[in-house]
Amino acid sequence: MKVIIDENSGYCFGVEFAIKMAEDELFESGTLYCLGDIVHNDMEVKRLLKLGLKVIDRNQMENIRDSKVLIRAHGEPPETYRLALKNNLELIDASCPVVLKLQNRVKNAYDVVKSKNGQIVIYGKEGHAEVNGLAGQTKREAIIITSEDDLHKIDFSRPVTLFSQTTKSTKGFYHIKGLIEKRIKEHEADFIANDSICRQVSNREPRLTQFSKESDVIIFVSGKKSSNGKALYQVCKNINERSYFIENETDLDLDWFKPTDTVGICGATSTPMWLMEQVEKAIITTNFEMVVG
């Protein structure tokens, strides 16, 4: 059995930067608050908890004062920064530069459309941390569209400016864009679509398409909370029926493999390389057991 790890899988630079900032602070002070899970991967979160990271929610942050709080790569809405000033909190801001740029674009677009009775529409997952940060730039007036079933939220007789969560599927975005475009033309209202998907994320789709063709079995490693993980896994599954989604090596099933298989291991932008390497070792051990057995 041959086992290959996709060298392009694993952390995007935004997540990698946030993890590094957390580790640096933890090694220096031994403790650090983090507003929400630093990454949508339970294995990585558990590793950092052992180093002293303390994950908090917004309600808990209300009661914390004179401490350091990490802002994760997903970014935060303006009210988080106002709360930090109020409670004398030192923010270690690890917001992804791509997300910060998008927040600024959404804020500027919102200021423009307000004067034209327009609407900001965000294609993304309702309740997702990044989407919350983007919606915060519009005083929570943005319309969140997760699928075409949500299109009824839009008033197609009024101007629409569309953005996307940075980690959404490119195919999904352009599908939604086409549906909005078709309906809004009937009312002759203005429509501006902004493809704001991170290219470091979207470029993984064609790579994983090819990678899935090159292996007999695909083991996709990701946290169950990761929207990016779900989308990229589906890319693999569409190409290779023998694709399996796991959180860690304990989810592996002996029945998935044959001794002659080439096994490809890949993951989401929130999947650490050390975890994929751990899965690789487990599969190699599984192959040994199959041969000996």
Coordinates of C-alpha atoms in Angstrom, one line a residue:
M1 CA 0.0 0.0 0.0
K2 CA 1.2 3.5 -0.9
V3 CA 0.2 6.4 1.2
I4 CA 0.5 10.0 0.0
I5 CA -0.3 13.3 1.9
D6 CA -1.5 16.2 -0.4
E7 CA 1.2 18.8 0.1
N8 CA -1.2 21.6 -0.6
S9 CA -3.6 20.6 2.1
G10 CA -3.6 21.9 5.7
Y11 CA -3.6 25.4 7.2
C12 CA -4.2 28.4 5.0
F13 CA -1.9 31.3 6.0
G14 CA -4.6 33.0 8.0
V15 CA -5.1 30.0 10.3
E16 CA -1.4 29.3 10.5
F17 CA -0.8 32.9 11.5
A18 CA -3.4 32.7 14.3
I19 CA -2.0 29.5 15.7
K20 CA 1.5 30.9 15.7
M21 CA 0.3 34.0 17.6
A22 CA -1.5 31.9 20.1
E23 CA 1.5 29.6 20.6
D24 CA 3.9 32.6 21.1
E25 CA 1.7 34.2 23.7
L26 CA 1.1 30.8 25.5
F27 CA 4.8 30.0 25.6
E28 CA 5.5 33.5 27.1
S29 CA 2.7 33.8 29.6
G30 CA 1.2 30.4 29.9
T31 CA -2.4 31.5 29.5
L32 CA -4.6 33.3 26.9
Y33 CA -8.3 33.8 26.3
C34 CA -9.6 33.0 22.8
L35 CA -13.0 34.3 21.6
G36 CA -14.4 31.1 20.1
D37 CA -12.6 28.1 18.9
I38 CA -9.3 29.2 17.3
V39 CA -9.8 26.8 14.5
H40 CA -12.6 24.4 13.5
N41 CA -10.6 21.3 14.4
D42 CA -11.2 19.7 17.8
M43 CA -7.8 18.0 17.8
E44 CA -5.9 21.2 17.4
V45 CA -8.1 23.0 19.9
K46 CA -7.4 20.3 22.5
R47 CA -3.6 20.6 21.9
L48 CA -3.7 24.3 22.5
L49 CA -6.0 23.9 25.6
K50 CA -3.2 21.8 27.1
L51 CA -0.8 24.7 26.6
G52 CA -3.1 27.1 28.5
L53 CA -5.6 28.4 25.9
K54 CA -9.0 29.3 27.4
V55 CA -11.8 29.4 24.9
I56 CA -14.6 31.8 25.8
D57 CA -17.8 33.0 24.2
R58 CA -19.1 36.6 24.0
N59 CA -21.1 36.4 27.2
Q60 CA -18.0 35.3 29.1
M61 CA -16.0 38.1 27.5
E62 CA -18.4 40.6 29.0
N63 CA -17.1 39.6 32.5
I64 CA -13.4 39.5 31.7
R65 CA -11.3 42.6 32.4
D66 CA -7.6 43.5 32.3
S67 CA -6.6 40.4 30.3
K68 CA -5.4 39.4 26.9
V69 CA -7.9 38.0 24.3
L70 CA -7.1 36.5 21.0
I71 CA -9.2 37.4 18.0
R72 CA -9.1 34.4 15.6
A73 CA -8.6 34.4 11.9
H74 CA -12.4 34.7 11.2
G75 CA -12.4 38.3 12.3
E76 CA -14.9 40.1 14.6
P77 CA -17.6 42.7 14.3
P78 CA -17.0 46.3 15.6
E79 CA -18.9 45.6 18.9
T80 CA -16.1 43.2 19.9
Y81 CA -13.5 46.0 19.7
R82 CA -15.8 48.4 21.6
L83 CA -16.2 45.8 24.4
A84 CA -12.4 45.4 24.6
L85 CA -12.0 49.1 25.2
K86 CA -14.7 49.1 27.8
N87 CA -13.2 46.2 29.7
N88 CA -9.6 47.2 29.3
L89 CA -8.8 44.0 27.3
E90 CA -5.6 43.7 25.2
L91 CA -6.6 42.2 21.9
I92 CA -4.2 40.0 20.1
D93 CA -5.7 40.4 16.7
A94 CA -5.0 37.4 14.4
S95 CA -7.8 38.3 12.0
C96 CA -6.9 37.1 8.5
P97 CA -5.8 40.0 6.2
V98 CA -8.1 38.7 3.5
V99 CA -11.0 38.8 5.9
L100 CA -10.1 42.3 7.2
K101 CA -10.0 43.6 3.6
L102 CA -13.4 42.1 2.9
Q103 CA -14.8 43.6 6.1
N104 CA -13.7 47.0 4.8
R105 CA -15.2 46.4 1.4
V106 CA -18.5 45.4 2.9
K107 CA -18.5 48.5 5.2
N108 CA -17.8 50.8 2.2
A109 CA -20.5 49.1 0.1
Y110 CA -23.0 49.3 2.9
D111 CA -22.4 53.1 3.2
V112 CA -23.1 53.4 -0.5
V113 CA -26.2 51.2 -0.8
K114 CA -27.8 52.9 2.2
S115 CA -28.2 56.1 0.3
K116 CA -29.8 54.1 -2.6
N117 CA -32.2 52.0 -0.5
G118 CA -30.1 49.0 -1.5
Q119 CA -29.3 45.7 0.2
I120 CA -26.1 44.0 1.2
V121 CA -26.3 40.2 0.6
I122 CA -23.7 37.8 2.0
Y123 CA -23.5 34.3 0.6
G124 CA -22.3 32.3 3.7
K125 CA -23.2 30.1 6.6
E126 CA -25.7 31.7 9.0
G127 CA -24.0 32.1 12.4
H128 CA -20.5 31.4 11.1
A129 CA -17.9 33.6 12.9
E130 CA -16.6 35.2 9.7
V131 CA -20.2 35.9 8.5
N132 CA -21.0 37.5 11.9
G133 CA -18.0 39.8 11.5
L134 CA -19.1 40.8 8.0
A135 CA -22.7 41.4 9.0
G136 CA -21.4 43.6 11.8
Q137 CA -20.0 46.0 9.3
T138 CA -23.7 46.6 8.2
K139 CA -25.2 47.1 11.6
R140 CA -26.6 43.6 11.2
E141 CA -28.7 44.6 8.2
A142 CA -27.0 42.3 5.7
I143 CA -29.1 39.5 4.3
I144 CA -27.4 36.1 4.8
I145 CA -28.0 33.6 2.0
T146 CA -26.9 30.0 2.7
S147 CA -28.8 28.4 -0.3
E148 CA -31.3 29.3 -2.9
D149 CA -34.0 28.5 -0.4
D150 CA -33.1 31.8 1.3
L151 CA -33.6 34.0 -1.8
H152 CA -37.0 35.0 -0.6
K153 CA -35.3 37.2 1.9
I154 CA -34.2 39.6 -0.9
D155 CA -36.4 42.4 -2.3
F156 CA -35.5 42.1 -6.0
S157 CA -37.1 45.5 -6.7
R158 CA -34.3 47.2 -4.8
P159 CA -30.5 47.3 -5.6
V160 CA -28.4 44.4 -4.4
T161 CA -24.7 44.2 -3.7
L162 CA -23.5 40.6 -3.2
F163 CA -20.4 39.3 -1.3
S164 CA -19.3 35.8 -0.3
Q165 CA -17.8 34.3 2.9
T166 CA -14.2 33.8 1.9
T167 CA -14.3 30.0 2.4
K168 CA -17.4 29.2 0.4
S169 CA -17.5 27.1 -2.7
T170 CA -16.8 29.1 -5.9
K171 CA -19.3 27.0 -7.8
G172 CA -21.9 27.7 -5.1
F173 CA -21.3 31.4 -5.2
Y174 CA -21.7 31.7 -9.0
H175 CA -24.9 29.6 -8.8
I176 CA -26.4 32.0 -6.3
K177 CA -25.1 35.0 -8.3
G178 CA -26.9 33.6 -11.4
L179 CA -30.2 33.1 -9.6
I180 CA -30.1 36.7 -8.2
E181 CA -29.1 38.2 -11.5
K182 CA -32.0 36.5 -13.3
R183 CA -34.6 37.7 -10.8
I184 CA -33.3 41.2 -10.4
K185 CA -33.3 41.8 -14.1
E186 CA -37.1 41.4 -14.1
H187 CA -37.3 44.5 -11.9
E188 CA -34.4 46.4 -13.6
A189 CA -32.7 47.0 -10.3
D190 CA -29.0 47.5 -9.9
F191 CA -26.9 44.4 -9.1
I192 CA -23.2 44.2 -8.1
A193 CA -21.6 40.8 -7.4
N194 CA -18.3 40.6 -5.7
D195 CA -16.4 37.3 -5.8
S196 CA -14.8 37.6 -2.4
I197 CA -13.8 34.0 -2.0
C198 CA -10.2 33.5 -0.9
R199 CA -8.1 32.2 -3.8
Q200 CA -5.9 30.2 -1.5
V201 CA -9.1 28.3 -0.6
S202 CA -10.7 28.2 -4.1
N203 CA -7.5 27.0 -5.8
R204 CA -7.6 23.9 -3.7
E205 CA -10.7 22.6 -5.5
P206 CA -9.0 21.9 -8.8
R207 CA -6.0 20.5 -7.0
L208 CA -8.1 18.1 -4.9
T209 CA -10.0 17.1 -8.1
Q210 CA -6.7 15.9 -9.6
F211 CA -5.5 14.4 -6.3
S212 CA -8.7 12.4 -6.0
K213 CA -8.2 10.9 -9.4
E214 CA -4.6 9.8 -8.6
S215 CA -5.5 7.7 -5.5
D216 CA -7.7 4.6 -5.1
V217 CA -8.8 5.8 -1.7
I218 CA -9.1 9.3 -0.3
I219 CA -9.0 10.0 3.4
F220 CA -10.2 13.5 4.1
V221 CA -9.2 14.8 7.5
S222 CA -11.2 17.7 9.0
G223 CA -13.2 18.9 12.0
K224 CA -17.0 18.4 11.6
K225 CA -17.5 22.1 12.3
S226 CA -15.5 23.2 9.3
S227 CA -17.6 24.6 6.5
N228 CA -14.5 24.6 4.3
G229 CA -13.9 20.9 5.2
K230 CA -17.4 19.9 4.2
A231 CA -17.1 21.7 0.8
L232 CA -13.7 20.3 0.0
Y233 CA -14.6 16.8 1.0
Q234 CA -17.5 16.9 -1.4
V235 CA -15.1 17.8 -4.2
C236 CA -13.2 14.6 -3.4
K237 CA -16.4 12.5 -3.1
N238 CA -17.7 13.8 -6.5
I239 CA -14.5 12.5 -8.2
N240 CA -13.7 9.4 -6.1
E241 CA -16.5 7.3 -4.6
R242 CA -14.0 5.8 -2.2
S243 CA -13.6 9.0 -0.3
Y244 CA -14.0 9.0 3.5
F245 CA -14.4 11.9 6.0
I246 CA -12.6 11.5 9.3
E247 CA -11.8 13.7 12.3
N248 CA -8.7 11.6 13.3
E249 CA -7.2 8.2 13.0
T250 CA -9.7 6.6 15.4
D251 CA -12.3 6.9 12.7
L252 CA -10.4 4.7 10.2
D253 CA -12.1 1.5 9.0
L254 CA -10.1 -1.5 7.9
D255 CA -12.7 -2.4 5.4
W256 CA -11.9 0.8 3.4
F257 CA -8.5 -0.5 2.3
K258 CA -6.9 -3.2 0.1
P259 CA -3.2 -4.0 0.3
T260 CA -2.7 -2.9 -3.3
D261 CA -4.4 0.6 -2.8
T262 CA -2.8 4.0 -3.2
V263 CA -4.2 6.1 -0.4
G264 CA -4.4 9.8 -0.6
I265 CA -4.7 11.9 2.6
C266 CA -5.9 15.5 2.4
G267 CA -7.7 18.0 4.5
A268 CA -9.3 21.4 5.0
T269 CA -7.7 24.8 5.6
S270 CA -8.3 24.1 9.3
T271 CA -6.5 20.8 9.3
P272 CA -3.0 20.7 10.9
M273 CA -0.3 18.8 9.0
W274 CA 0.6 16.9 12.2
L275 CA -2.8 15.4 12.3
M276 CA -2.6 14.2 8.7
E277 CA 0.8 12.7 9.4
Q278 CA -0.7 10.9 12.4
V279 CA -3.4 9.5 10.1
E280 CA -0.7 8.4 7.7
K281 CA 1.1 6.4 10.4
A282 CA -2.1 4.7 11.4
I283 CA -2.9 3.7 7.8
I284 CA 0.6 2.3 7.4
T285 CA 0.1 0.3 10.6
T286 CA -3.3 -0.9 9.3
N287 CA -1.6 -2.1 6.1
F288 CA 1.0 -4.0 8.1
E289 CA -1.8 -5.7 10.1
M290 CA -3.6 -6.6 6.8
V291 CA -0.5 -8.2 5.3
V292 CA 0.5 -10.1 8.5
G293 CA -3.1 -11.1 9.1

